[in-house]
CSV table of C-alpha atoms in Angstrom, one decimal:
chain,number,residue,atom,x,y,z
A,1,MET,CA,-25.4,88.3,-104.1
A,2,LYS,CA,-23.6,88.7,-100.7
A,3,LYS,CA,-26.8,87.6,-99.0
A,4,ILE,CA,-26.9,84.3,-101.0
A,5,PHE,CA,-23.2,83.6,-100.2
A,6,LYS,CA,-23.9,84.4,-96.5
A,7,ASN,CA,-26.8,81.9,-96.4
A,8,ARG,CA,-24.7,79.3,-98.1
A,9,ALA,CA,-22.0,79.8,-95.5
A,10,ILE,CA,-24.5,79.4,-92.6
A,11,LEU,CA,-25.9,76.2,-94.3
A,12,GLY,CA,-22.4,74.8,-94.7
A,13,ILE,CA,-21.5,75.5,-91.0
A,14,ALA,CA,-24.7,73.9,-89.9
A,15,CYS,CA,-23.9,70.8,-92.0
A,16,ILE,CA,-20.5,70.6,-90.5
A,17,VAL,CA,-21.9,70.9,-86.9
A,18,LEU,CA,-24.5,68.2,-87.7
A,19,SER,CA,-21.9,65.8,-89.0
A,20,LEU,CA,-19.8,66.3,-86.0
A,21,VAL,CA,-22.7,65.6,-83.7
A,22,VAL,CA,-23.6,62.4,-85.6
A,23,SER,CA,-20.0,61.2,-85.7
A,24,LEU,CA,-19.1,62.1,-82.1
A,25,ILE,CA,-22.4,61.2,-80.3
A,26,PHE,CA,-24.8,59.1,-82.3
A,27,ILE,CA,-22.4,56.7,-84.0
A,28,PRO,CA,-20.5,55.8,-80.8
A,29,THR,CA,-23.8,55.3,-79.0
A,30,PHE,CA,-25.1,53.1,-81.8
A,31,ASN,CA,-21.9,51.0,-81.8
A,32,LYS,CA,-22.0,50.6,-78.1
A,33,GLY,CA,-25.6,49.3,-78.4
A,34,MET,CA,-24.5,46.9,-81.0
A,35,GLU,CA,-21.7,45.6,-78.8
A,36,ALA,CA,-23.8,45.3,-75.6
A,37,LYS,CA,-24.3,41.7,-74.3
A,38,VAL,CA,-27.0,40.2,-72.2
A,39,GLU,CA,-27.4,36.9,-70.5
A,40,VAL,CA,-30.5,35.0,-71.5
A,41,ILE,CA,-32.0,31.5,-70.9
A,42,ARG,CA,-32.3,28.9,-73.6
A,43,VAL,CA,-33.1,25.2,-73.7
A,44,SER,CA,-30.3,22.6,-73.6
A,45,ALA,CA,-32.4,19.9,-75.2
A,46,ASN,CA,-35.5,19.4,-77.3
A,47,ILE,CA,-38.6,20.0,-75.2
A,48,GLU,CA,-42.2,19.1,-76.3
A,49,LYS,CA,-45.3,21.2,-75.9
A,50,GLY,CA,-47.0,20.5,-72.5
A,51,GLU,CA,-43.8,19.5,-70.7
A,52,ARG,CA,-43.1,21.0,-67.2
A,53,ILE,CA,-39.7,22.8,-67.3
A,54,THR,CA,-37.0,21.8,-64.9
A,55,GLU,CA,-33.6,23.3,-64.2
A,56,SER,CA,-31.8,20.5,-66.0
A,57,MET,CA,-33.5,21.5,-69.3
A,58,LEU,CA,-32.0,25.1,-69.2
A,59,GLU,CA,-28.7,26.8,-69.8
A,60,THR,CA,-27.6,30.4,-69.9
A,61,ALA,CA,-26.0,32.2,-72.9
A,62,LEU,CA,-24.4,35.6,-73.4
A,63,VAL,CA,-25.8,37.1,-76.6
A,64,GLY,CA,-26.0,40.5,-78.3
A,65,ALA,CA,-28.6,42.8,-76.7
A,66,PHE,CA,-29.2,44.8,-79.9
A,67,ASN,CA,-32.8,44.4,-81.1
A,68,MET,CA,-33.5,41.8,-78.5
A,69,THR,CA,-37.2,41.4,-77.8
A,70,THR,CA,-38.3,42.0,-74.3
A,71,GLU,CA,-40.2,38.7,-74.3
A,72,VAL,CA,-36.9,36.7,-74.0
A,73,VAL,CA,-36.6,35.3,-70.5
A,74,LYS,CA,-33.4,36.2,-68.7
A,75,LEU,CA,-33.8,34.5,-65.3
A,76,LYS,CA,-34.2,30.8,-64.6
A,77,GLU,CA,-36.6,31.4,-61.7
A,78,ASN,CA,-39.0,32.9,-64.2
A,79,VAL,CA,-39.1,29.6,-66.2
A,80,ILE,CA,-38.7,26.6,-63.8
A,81,GLY,CA,-41.9,24.9,-63.0
A,82,LYS,CA,-43.9,26.4,-65.9
A,83,TYR,CA,-45.3,24.6,-68.9
A,84,LEU,CA,-44.5,25.0,-72.6
A,85,ILE,CA,-47.3,25.9,-75.0
A,86,ALA,CA,-45.1,25.2,-78.0
A,87,ASP,CA,-42.3,22.9,-79.0
A,88,LEU,CA,-38.7,24.1,-78.4
A,89,HIS,CA,-35.5,22.8,-79.9
A,90,LYS,CA,-32.0,22.7,-78.4
A,91,GLY,CA,-30.6,26.2,-78.4
A,92,ASP,CA,-33.9,28.1,-78.7
A,93,PHE,CA,-34.5,31.1,-76.5
A,94,ILE,CA,-37.4,30.9,-74.2
A,95,LEU,CA,-40.1,33.6,-74.7
A,96,SER,CA,-42.5,34.5,-72.0
A,97,THR,CA,-45.3,34.1,-74.5
A,98,LYS,CA,-44.5,30.4,-74.8
A,99,LEU,CA,-45.0,29.7,-71.1
A,100,SER,CA,-48.0,28.8,-69.0
A,101,ASN,CA,-48.4,28.6,-65.3
A,102,ASP,CA,-51.0,25.9,-65.7
A,103,PRO,CA,-50.8,22.5,-67.4
A,104,LEU,CA,-52.3,22.5,-70.9
A,105,ILE,CA,-56.0,22.0,-71.5
A,106,SER,CA,-55.6,18.3,-72.0
A,107,HIS,CA,-54.6,17.8,-68.4
A,108,ARG,CA,-56.7,20.5,-66.6
A,109,TYR,CA,-59.4,18.0,-65.9
A,110,LEU,CA,-57.2,16.6,-63.2
A,111,HIS,CA,-57.2,20.0,-61.4
A,112,LYS,CA,-61.0,20.4,-61.5
A,113,LEU,CA,-62.1,17.3,-59.5
A,114,ALA,CA,-64.6,18.0,-56.7
A,115,GLU,CA,-63.7,16.9,-53.2
A,116,ASP,CA,-65.7,13.6,-53.5
A,117,GLU,CA,-64.5,12.8,-57.0
A,118,ARG,CA,-61.5,10.7,-58.2
A,119,ALA,CA,-59.8,10.2,-61.5
A,120,VAL,CA,-58.9,6.5,-62.3
A,121,SER,CA,-57.4,5.0,-65.4
A,122,MET,CA,-58.1,1.6,-66.9
A,123,SER,CA,-56.4,-0.3,-69.7
A,124,ILE,CA,-58.0,-0.7,-73.1
A,125,LYS,CA,-56.9,-4.2,-73.6
A,126,SER,CA,-58.1,-4.6,-77.2
A,127,PHE,CA,-59.3,-2.6,-80.1
A,128,ALA,CA,-63.0,-3.6,-79.6
A,129,THR,CA,-63.1,-3.0,-75.8
A,130,GLY,CA,-62.4,0.7,-76.3
A,131,LEU,CA,-65.1,1.4,-78.9
A,132,SER,CA,-62.6,0.9,-81.7
A,133,GLY,CA,-60.6,3.9,-80.8
A,134,LYS,CA,-63.6,6.3,-80.9
A,135,LEU,CA,-64.0,7.1,-77.3
A,136,GLU,CA,-63.8,10.9,-76.5
A,137,PRO,CA,-63.6,13.1,-73.4
A,138,GLY,CA,-67.1,13.9,-72.2
A,139,ASP,CA,-68.6,10.6,-73.3
A,140,ILE,CA,-70.8,8.8,-70.9
A,141,VAL,CA,-70.0,5.1,-70.8
A,142,SER,CA,-71.2,1.9,-69.1
A,143,VAL,CA,-68.5,-0.5,-67.9
A,144,LEU,CA,-69.4,-4.0,-69.0
A,145,VAL,CA,-67.4,-6.7,-67.2
A,146,ALA,CA,-66.8,-10.4,-67.9
A,147,ASN,CA,-65.3,-13.1,-65.6
A,148,PHE,CA,-65.8,-10.9,-62.6
A,149,ARG,CA,-66.4,-12.3,-59.0
A,150,GLY,CA,-67.1,-15.8,-60.3
A,151,SER,CA,-69.8,-14.8,-62.7
A,152,SER,CA,-69.8,-16.7,-66.0
A,153,SER,CA,-71.8,-14.0,-67.8
A,154,SER,CA,-71.1,-10.4,-68.8
A,155,TYR,CA,-72.9,-7.6,-67.0
A,156,SER,CA,-72.7,-4.0,-66.0
A,157,PRO,CA,-72.4,-3.4,-62.2
A,158,LYS,CA,-75.1,-0.9,-61.1
A,159,GLU,CA,-72.2,1.3,-59.7
A,160,LEU,CA,-70.8,1.7,-63.3
A,161,ARG,CA,-73.9,2.2,-65.5
A,162,PHE,CA,-73.2,5.9,-66.3
A,163,ILE,CA,-69.6,7.1,-65.9
A,164,GLU,CA,-67.9,10.1,-67.5
A,165,VAL,CA,-64.7,9.8,-69.7
A,166,LEU,CA,-62.1,12.4,-68.7
A,167,ALA,CA,-59.4,11.4,-71.2
A,168,VAL,CA,-58.4,8.7,-73.7
A,169,THR,CA,-54.6,8.1,-73.7
A,170,ALA,CA,-52.1,6.5,-76.1
A,171,ASP,CA,-49.3,4.2,-74.8
A,172,SER,CA,-46.9,7.3,-74.8
A,173,GLY,CA,-49.0,8.9,-72.0
A,174,TRP,CA,-50.2,11.7,-74.3
A,175,ASP,CA,-54.0,12.2,-74.5
A,176,ILE,CA,-55.4,11.1,-77.9
A,177,ASP,CA,-56.8,14.6,-78.6
A,178,LYS,CA,-53.3,16.0,-78.9
A,179,TYR,CA,-52.5,13.4,-81.7
A,180,ARG,CA,-55.7,14.3,-83.5
A,181,GLU,CA,-54.8,18.0,-83.5
A,182,GLY,CA,-51.5,17.1,-85.2
A,183,ASP,CA,-49.7,19.8,-83.4
A,184,VAL,CA,-47.2,17.6,-81.6
A,185,PHE,CA,-46.6,14.5,-83.5
A,186,GLY,CA,-47.5,15.4,-87.1
A,187,GLU,CA,-49.4,12.8,-89.0
A,188,ASP,CA,-48.6,10.0,-86.5
A,189,ARG,CA,-52.0,8.8,-85.2
A,190,LYS,CA,-52.0,6.7,-82.1
A,191,LEU,CA,-54.5,4.1,-80.9
A,192,PRO,CA,-55.9,4.4,-77.4
A,193,HIS,CA,-54.2,2.4,-74.7
A,194,GLY,CA,-56.1,3.6,-71.6
A,195,VAL,CA,-59.1,5.6,-70.5
A,196,THR,CA,-59.3,7.9,-67.5
A,197,LEU,CA,-62.7,8.0,-65.8
A,198,LYS,CA,-64.3,10.4,-63.3
A,199,ALA,CA,-65.5,8.3,-60.4
A,200,SER,CA,-66.6,8.4,-56.8
A,201,LYS,CA,-64.4,6.7,-54.2
A,202,LYS,CA,-66.6,3.6,-54.3
A,203,GLN,CA,-66.5,3.5,-58.1
A,204,ALA,CA,-62.8,3.9,-58.2
A,205,LYS,CA,-62.2,0.9,-55.8
A,206,LEU,CA,-64.5,-1.2,-58.0
A,207,LEU,CA,-62.8,-0.1,-61.2
A,208,VAL,CA,-59.4,-1.0,-59.8
A,209,GLU,CA,-60.7,-4.5,-58.8
A,210,ILE,CA,-62.1,-5.0,-62.3
A,211,GLU,CA,-58.7,-3.9,-63.8
A,212,ALA,CA,-56.9,-6.5,-61.8
A,213,ASN,CA,-59.3,-9.4,-61.9
A,214,ALA,CA,-61.7,-9.1,-64.9
A,215,HIS,CA,-62.2,-8.0,-68.5
A,216,ALA,CA,-63.7,-4.6,-69.0
A,217,HIS,CA,-65.6,-3.4,-72.1
A,218,PHE,CA,-66.5,0.3,-72.4
A,219,VAL,CA,-69.9,0.7,-73.9
A,220,LEU,CA,-71.0,4.2,-75.2
A,221,VAL,CA,-74.2,5.3,-73.6
A,222,TYR,CA,-74.4,9.0,-74.5
A,223,ARG,CA,-72.4,11.6,-76.4
A,224,GLY,CA,-73.9,15.1,-76.7
A,225,SER,CA,-74.8,18.1,-74.5
A,226,GLU,CA,-73.5,18.6,-71.0
A,227,GLU,CA,-77.1,19.0,-69.8
A,228,ASN,CA,-78.2,15.5,-70.9
A,229,ALA,CA,-74.9,14.0,-69.7
A,230,LYS,CA,-75.4,15.5,-66.3
A,231,LYS,CA,-78.9,13.9,-66.1
A,232,LEU,CA,-77.4,10.5,-66.6
A,233,LEU,CA,-74.6,11.2,-64.0
A,234,ASP,CA,-77.3,12.3,-61.5
A,235,GLU,CA,-79.1,9.0,-62.1
A,236,GLN,CA,-75.9,7.2,-61.4
A,237,LYS,CA,-75.6,9.0,-58.1
A,238,ILE,CA,-79.1,7.8,-57.2
A,239,LEU,CA,-78.0,4.3,-57.9
A,240,LEU,CA,-74.9,4.7,-55.7
A,241,ARG,CA,-77.0,6.0,-52.8
A,242,GLY,CA,-79.4,3.1,-53.3
A,243,GLU,CA,-82.4,5.5,-53.0
A,244,ASP,CA,-84.3,4.3,-56.1
A,245,ASP,CA,-84.4,0.5,-56.4
A,246,SER,CA,-86.8,0.7,-59.3
A,247,PHE,CA,-84.3,2.5,-61.4
A,248,GLU,CA,-82.2,-0.6,-61.8
A,249,SER,CA,-84.8,-2.2,-64.1
A,250,SER,CA,-85.4,1.0,-66.2
A,251,ASP,CA,-81.9,2.3,-66.7
A,252,GLU,CA,-81.7,1.1,-70.3
A,253,GLY,CA,-84.7,3.2,-71.1
A,254,ALA,CA,-83.1,6.2,-69.5
A,255,ALA,CA,-80.0,5.7,-71.5
A,256,ASP,CA,-82.0,5.6,-74.8
A,257,GLU,CA,-83.8,8.8,-73.8
A,258,GLY,CA,-80.5,10.5,-73.1
A,259,GLU,CA,-79.2,9.6,-76.5
A,260,GLN,CA,-82.1,11.4,-78.1
């Protein structure tokens, strides 16, 4: 019986010691953690996906550090100049997982041009001239022109028989593929307002002249594999070099073969 009482006494003392440790050490430490503050970066206005972040879009805020994820950005220099991969609303914290060092995929084509390549945009002046809103990046098109250089008929200059579409753009400046994804503007579907083409320096100059002085109609030549598209673009390079005069009379047959 004495042994039982002795064990109970030891257990009681242990409980008292444990409660003192909790109340004097753990609880103050926990409360201190709850009261700790940290300065973080948040947005001062609504910012859309794909935008490049500038200092004017940011503000600092002092918030509770308890349970704060390590992904929350705390320094402006870690944010400025980067691109958002998701929409943010005024007051939202900026997470490192929502930032990209590079522009989004819809604009990366501008960073992949070869030294002798150019990107040039042309207006789609009517619904019909832009394939009724169905042009897509990667399409191979022929540029058909009317009222150009005194000609009364429509024709496709040999320099523009096979040319690659880089992007199709709405009047807002956003590429059409973003609207189709529905991840930025919901169900709002926009019609194309312009098309960006990959061109040589010579082609770019001609396209600018057409934009200023003629009417352009974009005719779909091929949509399909990159391999077949490259064949047509290689044939266009031959035309530009003037190395194959006979090709000029047979290019329509080559286009039909590419479509197959």
